[in-house]
Short mmCIF file of C-alpha atoms in Angstrom, two decimals:
data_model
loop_
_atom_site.label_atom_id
_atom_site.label_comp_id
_atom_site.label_asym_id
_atom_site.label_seq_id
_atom_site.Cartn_x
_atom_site.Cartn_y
_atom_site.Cartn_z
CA UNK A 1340 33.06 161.04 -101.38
CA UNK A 1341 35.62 160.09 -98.62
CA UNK A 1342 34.79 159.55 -95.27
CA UNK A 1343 36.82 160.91 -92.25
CA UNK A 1344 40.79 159.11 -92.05
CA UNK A 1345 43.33 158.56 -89.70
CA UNK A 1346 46.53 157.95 -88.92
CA UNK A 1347 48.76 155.74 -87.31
CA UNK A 1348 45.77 152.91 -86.55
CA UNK A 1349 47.89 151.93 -83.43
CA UNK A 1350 51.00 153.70 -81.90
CA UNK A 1351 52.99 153.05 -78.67
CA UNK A 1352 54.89 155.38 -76.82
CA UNK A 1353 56.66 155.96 -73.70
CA UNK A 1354 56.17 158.49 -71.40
CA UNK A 1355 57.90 161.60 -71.73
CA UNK A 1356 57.57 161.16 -75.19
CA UNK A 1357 55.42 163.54 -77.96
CA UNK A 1358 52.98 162.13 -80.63
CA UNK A 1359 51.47 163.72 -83.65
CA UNK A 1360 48.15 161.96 -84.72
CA UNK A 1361 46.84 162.91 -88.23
CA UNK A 1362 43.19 163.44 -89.76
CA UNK A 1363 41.93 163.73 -93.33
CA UNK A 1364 37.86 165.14 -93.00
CA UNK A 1365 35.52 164.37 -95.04
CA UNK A 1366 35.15 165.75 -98.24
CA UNK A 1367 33.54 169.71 -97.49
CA UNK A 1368 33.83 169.78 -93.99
CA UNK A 1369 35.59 172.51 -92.81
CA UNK A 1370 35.21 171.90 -89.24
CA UNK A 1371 37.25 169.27 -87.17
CA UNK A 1372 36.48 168.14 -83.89
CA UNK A 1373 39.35 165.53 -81.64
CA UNK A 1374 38.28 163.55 -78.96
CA UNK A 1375 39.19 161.40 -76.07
CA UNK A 1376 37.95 158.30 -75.58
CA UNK A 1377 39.20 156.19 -72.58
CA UNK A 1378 38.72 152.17 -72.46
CA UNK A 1379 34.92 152.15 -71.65
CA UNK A 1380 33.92 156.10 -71.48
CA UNK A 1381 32.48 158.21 -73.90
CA UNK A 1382 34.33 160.61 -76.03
CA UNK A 1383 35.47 163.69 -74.27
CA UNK A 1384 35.94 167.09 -76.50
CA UNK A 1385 39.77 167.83 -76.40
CA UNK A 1386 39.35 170.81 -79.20
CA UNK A 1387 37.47 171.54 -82.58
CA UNK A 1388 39.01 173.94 -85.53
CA UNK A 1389 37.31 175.98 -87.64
CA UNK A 1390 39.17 177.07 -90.89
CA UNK A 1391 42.42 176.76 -89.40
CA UNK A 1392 41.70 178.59 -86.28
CA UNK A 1393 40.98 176.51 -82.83
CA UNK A 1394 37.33 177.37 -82.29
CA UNK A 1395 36.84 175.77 -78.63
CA UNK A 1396 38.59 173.51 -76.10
CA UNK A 1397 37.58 171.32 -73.34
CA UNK A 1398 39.65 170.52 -70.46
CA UNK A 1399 42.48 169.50 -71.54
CA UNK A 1400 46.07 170.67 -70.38
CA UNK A 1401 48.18 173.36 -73.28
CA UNK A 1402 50.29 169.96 -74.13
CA UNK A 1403 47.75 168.93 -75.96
CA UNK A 1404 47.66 171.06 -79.22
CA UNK A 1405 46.88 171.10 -82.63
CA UNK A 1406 46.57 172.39 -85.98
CA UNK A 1407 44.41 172.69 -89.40
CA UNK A 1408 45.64 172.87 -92.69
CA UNK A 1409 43.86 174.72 -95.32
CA UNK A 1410 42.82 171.31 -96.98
CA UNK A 1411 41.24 170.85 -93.47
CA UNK A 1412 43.18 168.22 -92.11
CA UNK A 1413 44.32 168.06 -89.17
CA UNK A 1414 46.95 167.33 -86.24
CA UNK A 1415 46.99 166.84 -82.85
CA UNK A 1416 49.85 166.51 -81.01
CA UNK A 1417 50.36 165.81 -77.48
CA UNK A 1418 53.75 166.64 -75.77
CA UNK A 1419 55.27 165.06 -72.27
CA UNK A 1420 52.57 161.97 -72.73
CA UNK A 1421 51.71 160.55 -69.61
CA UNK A 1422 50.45 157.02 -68.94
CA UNK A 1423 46.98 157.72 -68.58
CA UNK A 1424 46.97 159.40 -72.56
CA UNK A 1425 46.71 155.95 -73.16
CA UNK A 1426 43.49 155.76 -74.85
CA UNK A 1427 41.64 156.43 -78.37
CA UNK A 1428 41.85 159.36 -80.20
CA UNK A 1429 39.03 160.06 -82.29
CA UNK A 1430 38.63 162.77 -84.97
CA UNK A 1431 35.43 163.92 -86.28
CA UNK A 1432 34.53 166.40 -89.11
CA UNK A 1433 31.20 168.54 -89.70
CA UNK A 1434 30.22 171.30 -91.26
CA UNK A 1435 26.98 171.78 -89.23
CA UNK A 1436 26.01 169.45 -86.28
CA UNK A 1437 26.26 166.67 -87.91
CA UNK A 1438 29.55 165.24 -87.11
CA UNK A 1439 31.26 162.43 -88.79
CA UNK A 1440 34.03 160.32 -86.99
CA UNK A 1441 37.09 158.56 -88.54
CA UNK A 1442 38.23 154.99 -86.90
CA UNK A 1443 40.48 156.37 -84.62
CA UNK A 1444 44.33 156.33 -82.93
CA UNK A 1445 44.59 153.85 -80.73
CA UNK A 1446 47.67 155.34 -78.34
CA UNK A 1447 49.40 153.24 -75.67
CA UNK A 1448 51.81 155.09 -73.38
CA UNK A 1449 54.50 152.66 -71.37
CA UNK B 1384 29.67 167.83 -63.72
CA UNK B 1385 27.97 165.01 -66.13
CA UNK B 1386 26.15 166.65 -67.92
CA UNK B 1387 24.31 163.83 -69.85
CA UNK B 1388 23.57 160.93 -67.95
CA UNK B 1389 22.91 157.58 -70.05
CA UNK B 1390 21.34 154.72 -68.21
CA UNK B 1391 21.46 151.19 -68.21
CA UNK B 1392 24.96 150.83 -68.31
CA UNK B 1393 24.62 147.41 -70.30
CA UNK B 1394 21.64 145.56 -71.36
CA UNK B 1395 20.70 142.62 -72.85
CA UNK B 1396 17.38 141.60 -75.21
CA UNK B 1397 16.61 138.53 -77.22
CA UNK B 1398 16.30 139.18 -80.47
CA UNK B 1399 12.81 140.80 -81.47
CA UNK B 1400 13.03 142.20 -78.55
CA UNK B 1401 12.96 146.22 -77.92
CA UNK B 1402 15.56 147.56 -76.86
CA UNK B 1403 15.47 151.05 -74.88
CA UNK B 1404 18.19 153.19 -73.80
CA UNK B 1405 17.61 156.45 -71.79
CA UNK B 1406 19.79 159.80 -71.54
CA UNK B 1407 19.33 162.92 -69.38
CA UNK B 1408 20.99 166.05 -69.78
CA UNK B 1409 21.29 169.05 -67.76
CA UNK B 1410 22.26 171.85 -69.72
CA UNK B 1411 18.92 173.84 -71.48
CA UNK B 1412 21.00 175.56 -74.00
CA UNK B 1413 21.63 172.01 -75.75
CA UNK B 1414 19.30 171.17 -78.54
CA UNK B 1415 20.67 169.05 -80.77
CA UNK B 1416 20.66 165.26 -79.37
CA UNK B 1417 22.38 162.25 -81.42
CA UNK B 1418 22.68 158.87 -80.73
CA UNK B 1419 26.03 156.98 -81.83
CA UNK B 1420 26.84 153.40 -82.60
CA UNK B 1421 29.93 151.79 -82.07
CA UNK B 1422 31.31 148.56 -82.68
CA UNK B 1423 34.86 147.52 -80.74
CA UNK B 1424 37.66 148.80 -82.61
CA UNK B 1425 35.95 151.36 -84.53
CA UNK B 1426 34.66 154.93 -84.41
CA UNK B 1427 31.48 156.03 -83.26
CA UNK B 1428 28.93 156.18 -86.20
CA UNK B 1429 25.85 158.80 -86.25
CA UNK B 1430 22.42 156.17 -85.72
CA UNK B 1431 20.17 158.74 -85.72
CA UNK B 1432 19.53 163.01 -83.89
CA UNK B 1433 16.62 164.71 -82.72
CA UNK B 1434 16.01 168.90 -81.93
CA UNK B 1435 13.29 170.04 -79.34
CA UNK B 1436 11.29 171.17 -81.66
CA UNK B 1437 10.07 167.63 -82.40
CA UNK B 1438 8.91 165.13 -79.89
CA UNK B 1439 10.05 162.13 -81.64
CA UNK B 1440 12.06 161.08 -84.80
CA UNK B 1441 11.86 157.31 -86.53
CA UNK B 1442 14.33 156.43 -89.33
CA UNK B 1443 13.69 152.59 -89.95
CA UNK B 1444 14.20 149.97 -86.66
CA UNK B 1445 15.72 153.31 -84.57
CA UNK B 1446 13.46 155.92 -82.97
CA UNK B 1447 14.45 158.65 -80.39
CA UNK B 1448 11.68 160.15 -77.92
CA UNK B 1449 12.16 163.49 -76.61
CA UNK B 1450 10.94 164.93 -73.27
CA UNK B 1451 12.09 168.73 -73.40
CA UNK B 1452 10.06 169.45 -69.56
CA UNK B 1453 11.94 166.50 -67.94
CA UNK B 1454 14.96 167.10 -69.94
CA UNK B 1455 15.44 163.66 -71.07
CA UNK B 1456 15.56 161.18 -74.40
CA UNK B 1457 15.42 157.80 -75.39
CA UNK B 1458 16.70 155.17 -77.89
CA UNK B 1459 14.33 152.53 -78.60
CA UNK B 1460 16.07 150.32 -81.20
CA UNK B 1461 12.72 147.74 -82.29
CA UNK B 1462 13.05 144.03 -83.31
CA UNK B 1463 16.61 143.92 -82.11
CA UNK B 1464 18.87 141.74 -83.91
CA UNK B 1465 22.46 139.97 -82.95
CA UNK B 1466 24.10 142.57 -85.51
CA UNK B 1467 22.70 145.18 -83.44
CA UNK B 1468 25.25 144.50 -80.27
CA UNK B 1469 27.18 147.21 -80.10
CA UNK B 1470 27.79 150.34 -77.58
CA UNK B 1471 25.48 152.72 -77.98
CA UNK B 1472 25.89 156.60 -76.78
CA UNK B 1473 23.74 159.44 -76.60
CA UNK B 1474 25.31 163.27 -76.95
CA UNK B 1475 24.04 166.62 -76.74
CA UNK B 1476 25.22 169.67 -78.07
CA UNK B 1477 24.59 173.22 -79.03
CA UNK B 1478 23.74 174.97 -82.21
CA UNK B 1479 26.71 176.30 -84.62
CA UNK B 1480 29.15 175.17 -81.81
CA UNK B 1481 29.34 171.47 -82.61
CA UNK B 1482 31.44 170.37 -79.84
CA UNK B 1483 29.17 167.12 -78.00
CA UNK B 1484 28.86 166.36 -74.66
CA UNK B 1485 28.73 162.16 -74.66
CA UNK B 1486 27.10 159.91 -72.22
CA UNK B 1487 29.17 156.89 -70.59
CA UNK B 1488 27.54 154.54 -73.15
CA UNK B 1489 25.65 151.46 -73.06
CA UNK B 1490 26.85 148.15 -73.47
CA UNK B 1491 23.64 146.34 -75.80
CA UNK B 1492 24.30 142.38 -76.72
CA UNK B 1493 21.15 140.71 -78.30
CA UNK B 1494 21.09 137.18 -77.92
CA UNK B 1495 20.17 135.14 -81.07
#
């Protein structure tokens, strides 16, 4: 059994610019969960799917979107990146509470 | 709004030592309460969770209290070793919706 994945490890942008950052849950979790999480802050929720359909969202502006495949993977992408999107991206899957994070995106916006 | 509040911000214990790390939270509708681990550089990794229907869970060196009147629970990490220096978060979320709420974190470092 595979744990959670993602990718790019590292990525650096510049603003104005749009990213796509990929997940791979873990094996029979249909649920995926992406997070914020600035130098030296907790996680915050950005928005969690649900068999392909976005099943909550925190408060996070529209340009930051995403998708689910029916494999459950998953994208998020974030359009017109400012500087402070600078920060790690962290994708977790469950398929009850328990939820299971990959190693994260580390994004850098210039 | 915070709605969980993690306190100290960093600590530090010799080694043996116990190390305790306290949350609040605000919302009653949460009742599911995990406690993360993570090391620089990596993702946060599930330590150990409690529910309210228990007042306190142990699973090896880790045990969480739970105070569902004062709406608050601990992390008390015993015989803390150097490998154990990590940031350390609490969460809270709801049933079936799965999206957590995190604390700030706290910074542990045991000294050998």
């Amino acid at each position: 059994e595979t744990g959670v994945t993602q990718s790019p490890t590292h990525l650096i942008k510049t603003r104005g610019q749009q990213v796509t950052l990929r997940c791979s849950s873990q094996s029979g979790h249909n649920t995926v969960s992406w997070y914020q999480q600035a130098l030296g802050q907790g996680p915050q929720f950005i928005f969690q799917y649900y068999r392909e359909e976005e099943n909550g969202r925190g408060n996070f502006p529209p340009r930051f979107s995403g998708l689910q495949f029916p494999n459950y993977s998953s994208e998020l992408n974030v359009n017109a990146l400012e500087l402070d999107d600078s920060a790690l991206y962290l994708c977790a899957s469950s398929l009850d509470d328990e939820q299971f994070f990959g190693p994260g995106t580390r994004l850098t916006v210039l | 709004q915070q709605q969980v509040k993690q306190s100290p911000q960093s600590l530090i214990v010799q080694k043996g030592g116990i190390s305790i790390i306290n949350c609040a939270y605000e919302n009653t509708a949460f009742d599911y309460f995990p406690w993360y681990q993570q090391f620089p550089g990596k993702g946060p990794a599930l330590l150990i969770a409690i529910r309210p229907d228990v007042s306190e869970k142990k699973e090896g060196r880790f045990t969480i209290s739970f105070n569902k009147s004062a709406k608050q629970f601990s992390l008390h990490i015993m015989d803390s070793q150097p490998g154990d220096s990590a940031t350390y978060f609490c969460a809270a979320s709801r049933s079936g919706y799965s999206t957590l709420t995190f604390g700030k974190g706290t910074m542990l470092l045991v000294s050998p």
